[in-house]
Structure formats: C-alpha cells, structure tokens
Amino acid sequence: MTAAAPSRILIVDDEEIIRIGCQRILEDANLIVDQAENGRAGWEMIQQTPYDMVLLDLMMPEMGGLEVLDEVQKYDDKIIPIIITGFATIETAVDAMRKGAYDYLPKPFSPDELRTKVNRGLEKRWLMLQTEQLREERDRNLLELTNEKSRTLTLINCMREGFVATNRSGQIVLMNPAAQHMLRLNREKAIGSAVAGLFGNPELEQKIAATLETVARTTTVTHMEFKASDARVLQANISPIVVDQGETLGTVTILIDVTEDKKVEQMKSDFVSLVSHELKSPVAAIAGYLNLIIDGLTGGNPEKERDIIVRSRDKADSLLALINDLLDMARAERRGAAKVRAPLDIVPLLGESVQFYQNDARSKSVSLTLTAAETLPQILGNSDDLSRLFANLISNAIKYTLANGKVEVSARMHEDQVEISVSDTGIGMSGQDLEKIFGEFYRAKNALARKITGTGLGLAICRRIVQDHHGHIAVESQLDVGSTFRVTLPVYKNK
Amino acid sequence: MDEQKRILLVDDDPDFIDINRMILEAADYAVDEAHSVPEALEKLSNATYDVLILDLMMEDRDSGFALAYAVRSDERLRTIPILMLTSAEEKTGFMFQLSQDQEWMKVDDFAAKPLKPADLIARIEKLLGRNADQ
C-alpha cells in the first residue's frame, strides 16, 4: 500500500503503557511512530511534522483529545484522526465522530483491533490523496481544454473570412465577427437561431439545409456566390461537419468577400470588349474600302481607287499603332523585378525626344523648343519607359497644334521634385475632356480633333508610366488656346 | 428615273461616312453627312431627306437611339425611314434584332456594320419602296 514512503503516525496519550504498546505494534507493521504525552505537546508536533494519522486519547491534561481533534481538522483535514477512549460510551464516540474523527478505539484494545483500524484509516487517507491527485489532474486538463478552446475561438474570431457553423438542426452555433459584418447580423441574436429566414438569402439557407441532408463526405463542398444587402459580392463555401462514422453533425460555411475580385474581373472584360471594338473599327473600314473596289463602285477611276487604297493603308497603319500601344501598355503594367531601374538624368532623355520630333514639328511649321535648368538632380527610373512618356507627350502636343504654333518642353525643379512640362498652343480641350483624358480610348471631342488620328491610349500609357515612377501627371487646358501637361517625378536619393 | 432621293448619313466615324457615301453616290443617291446628333438635327431642320442612316453609338452609347427618338417625335420628320447601323454586339455582347427591338427602337431597319455595298443598296431601296407605298 505505502510502497514509496512508510506512513507516519503520532500517538497522543498520557498513559505511557498505551504509547509504548501501540508504538511497538505499529512499528512492527513498518510504520514510523512518534509519541506525545499530552494534547498540547501532540498539537505542537503535528504542526512541525507531517503526519498521516494521529491516535488521540480523549481524556488528557493540558489539552483534551477533542480540542486537539478540532485543531487538527482545521489544520489539515487529510490527517486521519482516530480516537482512543477509556470511557467507551456511545455518547463520547458519537461526539468524536461528529467532530470529524475517522474511527475510535475503546480501551482496552487488542493489537489486531489497533492494526485493523490503523490500516483502514491509512487506506482511507491513501484514497483521499489519490482522489485529490486525480481531481488536480482533471482540473489541470480542464484548464488546458479551456485554453485550447479559447485559442481556437480567438483564431476563428480573427479570421477575415466569415465563419458560420450550424448544428444538425440548422441552428447557428458559432459565428465570427467577420460573418456578422458580412451578413449584417447581430451575433448574439443569431447564435441559437435557425438559419432558415435569417440570412435574407433563400439560396444560401437552402444550400446549408441541403448540406445537412445529403449523405456526407468530408470532401463535399458547395460553392455559391451571392450579393449581400450592401451590394458586396460574397462567396460561400459550405461543407458538412462529418465525424468518423459518416454522421453529419452540422455545417461550416466560410464567407469570402470577392467584391474587389469581381470589380477587377469586370474591368478586365470591359477592357477586352473595348479593345475588340477599337480593333474592329479599322479592320471594318479596310473591308469597307476594299468592297468599294471589288464591287466596282469606283467606276474604274484609277485616281479614286488609289485614294481608297491609300486610306486602307492608313487604317492598317493606325491598327498597327494601336497594337503597338496595347503592347506598350501591357509593358507599362508589368511592375517590380522585371523592370530595370537606374538613377538617370532627365535632360538628355528629353533632348533625344525633342530632337526626334523636330522633323515632325518642322513639317507642320510648329516650333519645338527645350528649356532645361542648368543642373537637375537624378531620378530613379526606367529609361525606355521615360522615353516613351516624353515621346507620347511631345508627339501629342505637335499633333494637336496648328501651323505656326509652338510646343515648349521644359524641365526644372518644383518644390522637391523634378517637373517636366510640355506646353502647346494647340486646339485645347474642354473641362469635361480634362477629367477623362488619361483614361483608355478616350479622345477629346472636338471638331478639329476628329481629323487627327490617335489610338486613345497614348495618355493612358503616360499615366501608367508616371504612376509606376511614383510621380504625378496633370493637365491644364483651354479650348482654342492650348494645353500644358505637367509630370512631376521624385528625386533619386542615394541612401 | 424620278428625282434623285436624298439620304442623310449620320456617323462620327469619317471612314464609314466616306465608304457609304461612295456606295450611295454610285447608286445615284444624293448624300449629305452629319458627324454628331446636333449637326444631324440642324441638317434635318433645314432640308428634306428620304432616308436616314444612323450609327447607333456615336459619342455616347445611345446617341443613335436619342436621335431616332427625336426624329420619331417630330411631326414633320416622323415618317422618314431610318436605317440603324451598329457594331453594338461587339461592345455590349448583345445582338439587336429588329423583331424584338423595333417597338422601342423606333427605326425601320437594323444592320450590323460594316454592310456590303449590295446589301446597303438593297436595304435602302426596300425602305424607299415601303415609304412610297404608304
């Protein structure tokens, strides 16, 4: 029983013969036994040494057995007290037992009686200690369990995705704040409520119900998309909660806000149909022109035919320009590591572009000049992209400027940024055009502009390049007076 | 042949104006052109036309509709046959059909761009013939 440490017993009795007798009998049973000759001495020893059991005589000088019993009970209720009494009356025994004694020994007692009662008491104590230990273990486990539960709950509550769990009757048992927000529900009220009619979305409710009903496999996931009340698009992935035996205990629904994805998807498909339209127009025009010749509507007039062929060629050229612009735009879209960036001087790049367009300007009798500050700090950029930016702005300016007009290109510091401006004395734009001019395929509506070819992508490409360089592009314009495009780019700071 | 029929071409795409003008002039029609809705309305108020050829999507998505509606609402103009040209199926993904859309389109014929010369002439002749019967 007490394999590890032998039990320790204190005998408190004023009769020496009893003390010695008991000690001998109990020591033979491999117990450690101490003696005290009165209540007070015994009580002091109890407070100094951990005893498993005390044998207490009821009638003692100084401090009586019942008094000691009282103190022991308060001190440590796992010490087993056994009362020894010379007055073996039912009353004293009952009194002692009521006060918490485990058992009593009426004097005189036989060694067997002593051994039996002590052994039983010690066994009781061992069981008490075992119970105590088990209870502690259980409490510790429960604490861990509670911690684990709250940890899982914390994780679920921190998810950006909505999380809704139902039991097998379709009542909500768990819902995280994200789901509450997405479904515009009060979590406290929703928990415990049936799903049916709660979400304001019959399809979702029906799918959750169907998931509960179908023969469950853990791999079954139902996907659906729906519009929430605030026009956000949510994706719901519903799966059954299945235990080992294939029994469905409920459902878990994960909600993902896909509104932004949908917007991007929409923008992409809008752009594709816009591009298709822009590509179709010149091809349709070429087909139209060729049909004129094929159907003999030119009356065999070679001059007329040549005019039509030249127009077709021009359309083919503009189609080519458009495709090149689309490729440029795709290139400008590509960000990050694929782009080589280096500190560079703006003025030489501007100079090259101005030089390149001198012939165009001259053939339209437009003056093209560059004014640059003596020294300008370097900027961090991609020289191909920046050349393209300057070329687009300068060629645009020339294109929309009438004969004898001026295009002025300048570079200078403005506050702490490098500012490049391209001003023309061209046909200008109205206020409503200004807002949209950097958008794809937008071209200013102007009787004069109609005669000018363009893809409608040039400025959209400019905007992308500038944004990619963390800069800013803006335009000021006045109808019939001219336009000024201003690009500001941040200065390159070495370290 | 009786007197030359007059056609107003309304399109903001100069190529289509030119192409259709050549087709129509070769078939001996008198052709006038307008590049915008206001310009078309101005021409319509100053002259008489036998057929109107409209592009559905000038400037804004529905300017062709707007013009057709304005013409149909005008006491003097409402009987002019209208041929609506469109590349709308490209832009919107919908193919307009005369049978379904005629009620609210208020036009007489409907065709996708580009039209082959023979097809354009056939459609114009049909519109003029029907108009003459009424």
XYZ file of C-alpha atoms in Angstrom:
629
model
C 0.000 0.000 0.000
C 2.601 2.524 1.006
C 5.262 1.269 -1.294
C 7.199 4.506 -1.521
C 7.347 6.142 1.894
C 6.150 4.485 5.116
C 3.255 6.242 6.809
C 3.951 8.381 9.865
C 1.734 8.122 12.926
C 1.575 10.174 16.153
C 0.257 8.658 19.332
C -1.032 11.209 21.840
C -1.859 9.634 25.215
C -0.988 10.390 28.812
C -0.705 6.684 29.630
C 2.853 5.640 28.836
C 1.976 1.964 28.625
C -0.514 2.611 25.860
C 2.008 4.766 23.944
C 4.737 2.123 24.124
C 2.376 -0.711 23.324
C 0.926 0.986 20.296
C 4.363 2.099 19.067
C 5.684 -1.449 19.215
C 2.724 -2.950 17.406
C 2.694 -0.319 14.675
C 6.467 -0.237 14.164
C 6.258 -3.982 13.558
C 3.909 -3.119 10.698
C 6.644 -0.913 9.162
C 5.149 2.394 10.234
C 7.024 5.355 11.697
C 5.597 6.147 15.082
C 6.080 9.197 17.363
C 4.673 9.794 20.835
C 3.292 12.754 22.717
C 2.284 12.598 26.376
C -0.375 15.256 26.335
C -2.605 17.179 23.968
C -0.521 20.347 23.830
C 2.744 18.543 23.068
C 0.934 16.487 20.432
C -0.559 19.548 18.772
C 2.889 21.172 18.585
C 4.410 18.066 16.978
C 1.580 17.912 14.442
C 2.422 21.439 13.361
C 6.086 20.543 12.884
C 5.929 17.120 11.240
C 3.601 15.938 8.512
C 1.658 13.021 9.974
C -0.636 10.732 8.072
C -2.564 9.755 11.189
C -2.970 10.747 14.810
C -4.200 8.466 17.576
C -5.787 10.722 20.205
C -6.719 9.899 23.775
C -9.830 11.752 24.754
C -9.014 12.370 28.385
C -5.678 14.163 28.783
C -4.367 17.001 30.940
C -3.334 20.337 29.386
C -5.337 19.860 26.178
C -8.101 17.287 25.737
C -8.413 14.948 22.747
C -11.489 16.703 21.354
C -9.660 20.052 21.456
C -6.695 18.601 19.557
C -9.098 16.966 17.132
C -10.653 20.349 16.490
C -7.289 21.965 15.747
C -6.169 19.084 13.515
C -9.364 19.312 11.499
C -8.748 22.986 10.868
C -5.029 22.444 10.258
C -5.178 19.619 7.717
C -8.356 17.682 7.042
C -6.441 14.881 5.393
C -4.738 13.779 8.581
C -6.719 10.771 9.782
C -7.699 11.144 13.470
C -8.567 8.020 15.476
C -9.897 8.442 18.990
C -8.743 6.228 21.870
C -11.051 6.293 24.793
C -11.232 4.619 28.176
C -14.847 5.600 28.583
C -16.289 3.561 25.822
C -19.631 5.136 25.856
C -21.715 5.577 22.758
C -22.060 9.305 23.545
C -18.357 10.168 23.555
C -17.760 8.062 20.468
C -20.612 9.686 18.594
C -19.419 13.087 19.724
C -15.887 12.436 18.481
C -17.078 11.014 15.183
C -19.314 14.025 14.708
C -16.337 16.262 15.281
C -14.511 14.550 12.435
C -12.760 11.573 13.931
C -12.355 8.792 11.440
C -12.811 5.951 13.914
C -12.454 5.158 17.596
C -10.698 2.534 19.679
C -12.204 1.628 23.038
C -9.653 0.752 25.749
C -8.582 -1.908 26.220
C -7.991 -2.961 22.623
C -6.173 -5.907 21.117
C -3.170 -5.464 18.756
C -5.326 -6.806 15.925
C -8.028 -4.224 16.572
C -5.360 -1.487 16.512
C -3.758 -2.776 13.329
C -7.107 -3.181 11.576
C -8.321 0.319 12.419
C -4.967 1.957 11.623
C -4.706 0.116 8.338
C -8.237 1.067 7.386
C -7.549 4.676 8.292
C -4.351 4.757 6.282
C -6.126 3.189 3.351
C -8.769 5.886 3.626
C -6.057 8.501 3.635
C -4.405 6.984 0.588
C -7.711 7.000 -1.260
C -8.276 10.610 -0.267
C -4.857 11.579 -1.581
C -5.445 9.661 -4.803
C -8.787 11.377 -5.282
C -7.158 14.712 -4.617
C -4.438 13.988 -7.140
C -6.939 12.892 -9.778
C -9.017 15.977 -9.175
C -5.970 18.186 -9.604
C -5.085 16.403 -12.810
C -8.606 16.772 -14.081
C -8.643 20.463 -13.195
C -5.357 20.928 -14.982
C -6.744 19.163 -18.079
C -9.869 21.221 -17.950
C -7.792 24.371 -17.805
C -5.812 23.260 -20.842
C -9.021 22.389 -22.607
C -10.440 25.796 -21.838
C -7.260 27.433 -23.074
C -7.328 25.380 -26.277
C -10.967 26.254 -26.807
C -10.381 29.952 -26.333
C -7.323 29.788 -28.590
C -9.345 28.206 -31.413
C -12.109 30.713 -30.844
C -9.597 33.573 -30.962
C -8.265 32.263 -34.278
C -11.759 31.964 -35.725
C -12.699 35.394 -34.472
C -9.605 36.925 -36.056
C -10.306 35.437 -39.496
C -11.019 37.950 -42.230
C -13.268 35.342 -43.793
C -16.709 34.898 -42.331
C -17.186 31.689 -40.331
C -20.637 30.287 -39.587
C -21.197 26.867 -38.031
C -24.583 25.235 -37.598
C -25.636 22.154 -35.659
C -27.518 19.302 -37.258
C -30.872 21.037 -36.881
C -29.572 24.009 -38.838
C -29.236 26.337 -35.878
C -26.270 28.654 -35.708
C -23.789 27.604 -33.043
C -20.815 29.750 -33.968
C -20.397 32.922 -35.980
C -17.329 35.117 -36.079
C -17.345 38.936 -36.260
C -16.417 38.908 -39.977
C -19.524 36.842 -40.782
C -21.606 39.118 -38.603
C -20.332 42.105 -40.548
C -20.751 40.493 -43.963
C -24.271 39.256 -43.270
C -25.271 42.355 -41.297
C -26.470 40.207 -38.395
C -26.352 40.589 -34.655
C -24.123 37.740 -33.495
C -25.680 37.429 -30.050
C -29.144 37.161 -31.553
C -28.096 34.954 -34.462
C -26.462 32.267 -32.316
C -29.117 29.681 -31.484
C -31.406 30.859 -34.293
C -32.322 28.648 -37.220
C -30.596 29.503 -40.482
C -33.872 29.461 -42.412
C -35.003 33.036 -42.972
C -32.076 34.511 -41.071
C -29.641 35.453 -43.839
C -32.229 37.035 -46.104
C -30.830 34.826 -48.843
C -33.002 31.771 -49.552
C -30.407 30.176 -51.820
C -27.704 30.226 -49.138
C -30.118 28.993 -46.487
C -31.328 26.238 -48.786
C -27.775 25.134 -49.621
C -26.885 24.900 -45.932
C -30.010 22.837 -45.344
C -29.162 20.619 -48.322
C -25.633 20.084 -46.975
C -27.158 18.773 -43.744
C -29.387 16.380 -45.631
C -27.024 14.880 -48.158
C -25.033 11.784 -47.343
C -21.956 13.449 -46.078
C -18.450 13.091 -47.231
C -15.805 15.345 -45.814
C -14.809 16.321 -49.316
C -18.209 17.690 -50.252
C -18.058 21.465 -50.557
C -20.823 23.576 -52.018
C -19.768 26.879 -53.551
C -22.014 29.778 -54.321
C -21.784 33.487 -54.918
C -24.359 35.991 -53.886
C -24.909 39.699 -53.440
C -25.108 40.846 -49.831
C -27.542 43.562 -48.844
C -24.892 46.266 -49.311
C -24.114 45.190 -52.904
C -20.920 43.445 -51.884
C -20.360 40.110 -53.581
C -19.782 37.226 -51.203
C -18.591 33.744 -51.947
C -19.821 30.996 -49.627
C -18.152 27.605 -49.292
C -20.396 25.265 -47.356
C -19.130 21.947 -46.042
C -20.615 19.381 -43.690
C -19.073 18.619 -40.304
C -18.627 14.868 -40.546
C -17.442 12.541 -37.775
C -15.791 9.135 -38.177
C -18.976 7.161 -38.658
C -20.049 9.388 -41.554
C -22.619 11.149 -39.451
C -23.246 14.827 -40.229
C -23.138 16.923 -37.071
C -23.669 20.252 -38.752
C -22.205 22.599 -41.350
C -19.385 25.062 -41.621
C -19.776 27.966 -44.023
C -16.834 30.139 -44.947
C -17.714 33.531 -46.428
C -15.244 35.415 -48.582
C -15.741 38.960 -49.800
C -14.975 38.805 -53.533
C -16.309 42.283 -54.400
C -12.900 43.600 -55.432
C -12.114 40.469 -57.476
C -15.413 40.897 -59.265
C -14.623 44.544 -59.993
C -11.245 43.629 -61.459
C -12.900 40.870 -63.489
C -15.473 43.356 -64.761
C -12.797 45.925 -65.611
C -10.846 43.281 -67.479
C -13.813 42.159 -69.535
C -14.832 45.779 -70.170
C -11.327 46.482 -71.363
C -11.283 43.427 -73.614
C -14.574 44.406 -75.256
C -13.375 47.998 -75.572
C -10.146 46.838 -77.221
C -12.061 44.482 -79.521
C -14.247 47.380 -80.608
C -11.229 49.596 -81.232
C -9.541 46.824 -83.203
C -12.673 46.091 -85.172
C -13.225 49.660 -86.379
C -10.129 49.993 -88.602
C -10.483 46.432 -89.915
C -14.138 47.080 -90.768
C -13.110 50.311 -92.502
C -10.455 48.499 -94.548
C -13.016 45.834 -95.531
C -15.443 48.604 -96.461
C -12.886 50.362 -98.656
C -11.868 47.148 -100.395
C -15.524 46.301 -101.081
C -15.827 49.606 -102.962
C -13.128 48.490 -105.387
C -14.342 44.879 -105.619
C -17.905 45.963 -106.347
C -16.650 48.373 -108.964
C -18.099 51.452 -107.273
C -15.049 53.450 -108.302
C -16.148 53.192 -111.890
C -12.627 52.051 -112.780
C -11.300 55.506 -111.967
C -7.619 54.883 -111.073
C -7.339 58.059 -109.004
C -10.333 57.127 -106.925
C -9.013 53.621 -106.477
C -5.626 54.878 -105.422
C -7.292 57.175 -102.873
C -9.179 54.212 -101.442
C -6.043 52.082 -101.264
C -4.143 54.880 -99.506
C -6.939 55.207 -96.972
C -6.891 51.458 -96.383
C -3.135 51.591 -95.852
C -3.602 54.447 -93.350
C -6.171 52.385 -91.492
C -3.773 49.438 -91.432
C -1.090 51.786 -90.057
C -3.378 53.048 -87.343
C -4.259 49.473 -86.467
C -0.560 48.716 -86.152
C -0.085 51.793 -83.964
C -2.930 50.653 -81.776
C -1.473 47.185 -81.375
C 1.906 48.703 -80.522
C 0.254 50.917 -77.924
C -1.517 47.938 -76.431
C 1.792 46.127 -76.171
C 3.348 49.230 -74.590
C 0.558 49.413 -72.119
C 0.991 45.769 -71.173
C 4.678 46.537 -70.722
C 3.939 49.580 -68.558
C 1.650 47.376 -66.468
C 4.429 44.970 -65.699
C 5.877 46.152 -62.431
C 8.513 45.118 -59.980
C 11.564 42.994 -60.625
C 11.065 42.714 -64.362
C 11.799 46.449 -64.738
C 15.342 47.709 -64.713
C 15.573 50.959 -62.832
C 18.602 53.158 -62.557
C 19.418 56.672 -61.425
C 19.336 58.803 -64.552
C 19.444 62.367 -65.860
C 16.190 63.587 -67.323
C 17.550 66.332 -69.587
C 19.473 64.147 -72.076
C 16.421 61.868 -72.414
C 14.200 64.892 -73.056
C 16.781 66.213 -75.515
C 16.667 62.974 -77.534
C 12.885 63.047 -77.729
C 12.801 66.707 -78.743
C 15.444 66.021 -81.388
C 13.497 63.033 -82.699
C 10.317 65.060 -83.206
C 11.995 68.149 -84.749
C 11.196 66.917 -88.279
C 7.531 66.319 -87.481
C 7.299 69.766 -85.938
C 9.045 71.426 -88.856
C 6.795 69.726 -91.424
C 3.792 71.203 -89.597
C 5.518 74.572 -89.178
C 5.418 74.185 -85.428
C 8.350 75.360 -83.329
C 9.601 72.778 -80.812
C 11.943 74.002 -78.050
C 13.511 72.597 -74.883
C 14.331 74.719 -71.843
C 16.063 72.945 -69.008
C 17.573 74.045 -65.694
C 21.410 74.003 -65.626
C 21.604 71.167 -63.157
C 18.838 68.833 -62.156
C 19.076 66.005 -59.643
C 18.830 62.480 -60.970
C 15.666 60.457 -60.727
C 15.282 56.698 -60.352
C 13.580 55.251 -63.379
C 13.415 53.072 -66.433
C 14.845 54.976 -69.377
C 12.761 53.124 -72.008
C 9.548 53.935 -70.181
C 10.528 57.565 -69.622
C 11.499 57.976 -73.303
C 8.101 56.609 -74.219
C 6.444 59.045 -71.796
C 8.231 62.075 -73.272
C 7.672 60.881 -76.853
C 3.929 60.491 -76.240
C 3.596 63.940 -74.683
C 5.672 65.708 -77.342
C 4.070 63.937 -80.330
C 0.636 64.643 -78.881
C 1.452 68.317 -78.478
C 2.634 68.559 -82.083
C -0.363 66.613 -83.344
C -2.896 68.949 -81.736
C -1.069 72.179 -82.591
C -1.973 74.081 -85.730
C 0.522 75.531 -88.186
C 2.765 78.307 -86.828
C 2.086 77.205 -83.285
C 4.596 76.460 -80.552
C 5.465 73.432 -78.432
C 7.636 74.188 -75.419
C 9.257 71.460 -73.384
C 10.845 72.373 -70.063
C 12.475 70.672 -67.099
C 13.055 72.270 -63.730
C 12.797 71.750 -60.001
C 9.400 72.316 -58.484
C 9.468 72.136 -54.693
C 11.459 68.954 -54.079
C 10.530 67.216 -57.300
C 11.638 67.291 -60.903
C 8.937 68.803 -63.063
C 8.717 68.248 -66.807
C 6.151 70.253 -68.695
C 5.016 70.129 -72.314
C 3.002 73.162 -73.423
C 1.369 73.696 -76.767
C -0.627 76.403 -78.469
C -2.943 73.735 -79.853
C -6.677 73.273 -80.070
C -7.051 72.626 -76.329
C -9.734 70.743 -74.503
C -12.917 71.483 -72.616
C -13.355 70.813 -68.914
C -15.243 67.556 -69.374
C -12.483 66.182 -71.579
C -9.838 67.058 -68.979
C -11.297 64.682 -66.454
C -11.251 61.723 -68.787
C -8.254 62.378 -70.980
C -5.985 59.894 -69.140
C -8.498 57.050 -69.485
C -8.151 54.274 -72.051
C -9.523 55.030 -75.521
C -10.780 58.437 -74.500
C -10.307 61.072 -77.146
C -11.307 64.678 -76.818
C -14.453 65.601 -78.709
C -13.700 68.491 -80.866
C -14.477 69.219 -84.485
C -10.796 69.778 -85.168
C -9.647 66.724 -83.234
C -11.794 64.445 -85.364
C -9.374 64.798 -88.242
C -6.436 63.806 -86.034
C -5.614 60.142 -85.787
C -4.792 58.517 -82.495
C -5.287 55.316 -80.627
C -6.737 56.842 -77.491
C -4.109 55.004 -75.486
C -1.166 57.440 -75.516
C -2.075 59.348 -72.370
C -3.299 56.224 -70.612
C 0.187 54.796 -71.152
C 1.709 58.075 -69.880
C -0.333 57.897 -66.714
C 0.738 54.305 -66.081
C 4.398 55.084 -66.593
C 4.225 58.105 -64.286
C 2.387 56.160 -61.596
C 4.934 53.402 -61.902
C 7.628 56.008 -61.157
C 5.705 57.279 -58.123
C 5.123 60.565 -59.899
C 2.143 62.652 -60.836
C 0.717 63.817 -64.151
C -1.747 66.656 -64.655
C -3.058 68.796 -67.466
C -4.292 72.339 -67.801
C -6.045 73.314 -70.971
C -8.171 75.928 -72.564
C -10.178 75.383 -75.718
C -8.516 77.027 -78.754
C -5.630 78.315 -76.578
C -3.596 75.247 -75.811
C -2.721 72.605 -73.257
C 0.069 72.081 -70.738
C 0.914 68.632 -69.424
C 2.972 68.537 -66.235
C 4.777 65.493 -64.936
C 6.457 65.559 -61.528
C 8.869 62.819 -60.533
C 10.542 62.258 -57.152
C 14.272 62.939 -56.913
C 16.612 59.967 -56.523
C 18.138 59.970 -53.062
C 21.346 57.992 -52.726
C 20.899 56.169 -49.398
C -35.900 57.506 -113.051
C -37.689 60.099 -110.986
C -35.912 62.760 -109.000
C -32.808 61.855 -107.012
C -33.505 60.569 -103.487
C -31.686 62.331 -100.664
C -30.018 60.412 -97.870
C -28.547 61.782 -94.627
C -25.626 59.778 -93.246
C -25.065 60.276 -89.509
C -21.887 58.748 -88.124
C -18.959 60.018 -86.096
C -16.583 57.728 -87.953
C -15.378 59.571 -91.078
C -14.385 56.314 -92.798
C -17.905 54.945 -92.694
C -19.312 58.216 -93.932
C -16.892 58.141 -96.852
C -17.425 54.483 -97.679
C -21.212 54.670 -97.521
C -21.200 57.941 -99.414
C -19.302 56.332 -102.285
C -21.650 53.328 -102.324
C -24.749 55.515 -102.292
C -23.469 58.037 -104.799
C -22.572 55.211 -107.159
C -26.219 54.117 -106.884
C -27.228 57.662 -107.802
C -28.399 58.913 -104.420
C -27.760 62.435 -103.193
C -25.821 62.141 -99.930
C -25.456 64.573 -97.072
C -23.466 63.888 -93.887
C -23.560 64.778 -90.213
C -20.967 63.824 -87.597
C -22.971 64.392 -84.462
C -26.530 64.449 -83.181
C -26.767 68.269 -83.044
C -25.360 68.538 -86.560
C -27.878 65.950 -87.802
C -30.795 67.766 -86.164
C -29.685 71.007 -87.741
C -29.494 69.418 -91.216
C -32.875 67.752 -90.713
C -34.495 71.061 -89.891
C -33.035 72.767 -92.967
C -33.582 70.139 -95.621
C -35.783 67.200 -96.567
C -34.387 63.678 -96.669
C -35.866 60.453 -97.952
C -33.817 58.099 -95.740
C -31.784 58.494 -92.571
C -28.792 56.198 -91.936
C -27.753 56.342 -88.272
C -24.867 54.925 -86.341
C -26.146 53.606 -83.039
C -23.166 54.594 -80.954
C -21.864 57.988 -81.662
C -20.112 59.827 -78.851
C -22.194 58.230 -76.140
C -23.652 54.787 -76.071
C -27.132 55.696 -77.124
C -26.886 58.862 -79.196
C -28.244 56.917 -82.188
C -31.299 55.986 -80.136
C -31.703 59.554 -78.953
C -31.631 60.871 -82.491
C -34.086 58.213 -83.724
C -36.384 59.143 -80.882
C -36.135 62.871 -81.667
C -36.950 62.209 -85.324
C -39.920 60.000 -84.458
C -41.267 62.595 -82.039
C -41.204 65.346 -84.654
C -44.434 65.791 -86.596
C -42.654 66.764 -89.802
C -39.891 64.115 -89.637
C -41.640 61.087 -88.174
C -42.252 59.277 -91.459
C -38.620 59.347 -92.651
C -37.405 55.728 -92.847
C -34.429 55.088 -90.562
C -31.702 52.512 -91.098
C -29.743 51.976 -87.898
C -26.195 50.705 -88.263
C -24.391 49.290 -85.329
C -21.420 47.379 -84.136
C -23.204 47.109 -80.831
C -22.900 43.370 -80.492
C -19.172 43.906 -80.148
C -19.468 46.401 -77.379
C -22.352 45.090 -75.370
C -22.405 41.424 -76.223
C -25.994 41.717 -77.422
C -27.210 41.263 -80.935
C -30.118 43.542 -81.630
C -32.930 42.058 -83.627
C -35.498 44.047 -85.471
C -38.450 41.860 -84.456
C -37.770 42.275 -80.764
C -36.481 45.773 -80.623
C -38.441 47.593 -83.243
C -41.096 48.712 -80.812
C -38.789 50.788 -78.687
C -36.069 51.319 -81.255
C -38.478 53.179 -83.478
C -36.391 52.504 -86.556
C -37.282 50.777 -89.800
C -34.257 48.612 -90.375
C -31.286 47.480 -88.457
C -27.916 46.183 -89.650
C -24.512 45.392 -88.255
C -21.504 47.322 -89.527
C -19.869 47.001 -91.991
C -22.503 46.463 -94.652
C -21.537 45.186 -98.073
C -22.414 47.689 -100.837
C -25.095 45.493 -102.427
C -26.674 44.861 -99.029
C -26.777 48.560 -98.176
C -28.395 49.467 -101.502
C -30.946 46.643 -101.187
C -31.949 47.843 -97.738
C -32.253 51.460 -98.843
C -34.381 50.502 -101.838
C -36.650 48.436 -99.643
C -37.092 51.349 -97.226
C -37.876 53.751 -100.065
C -40.280 51.319 -101.685
C -42.178 50.818 -98.471
C -42.313 54.506 -97.857
C -43.690 55.069 -101.364
C -46.457 52.515 -100.785
C -47.770 54.303 -97.711
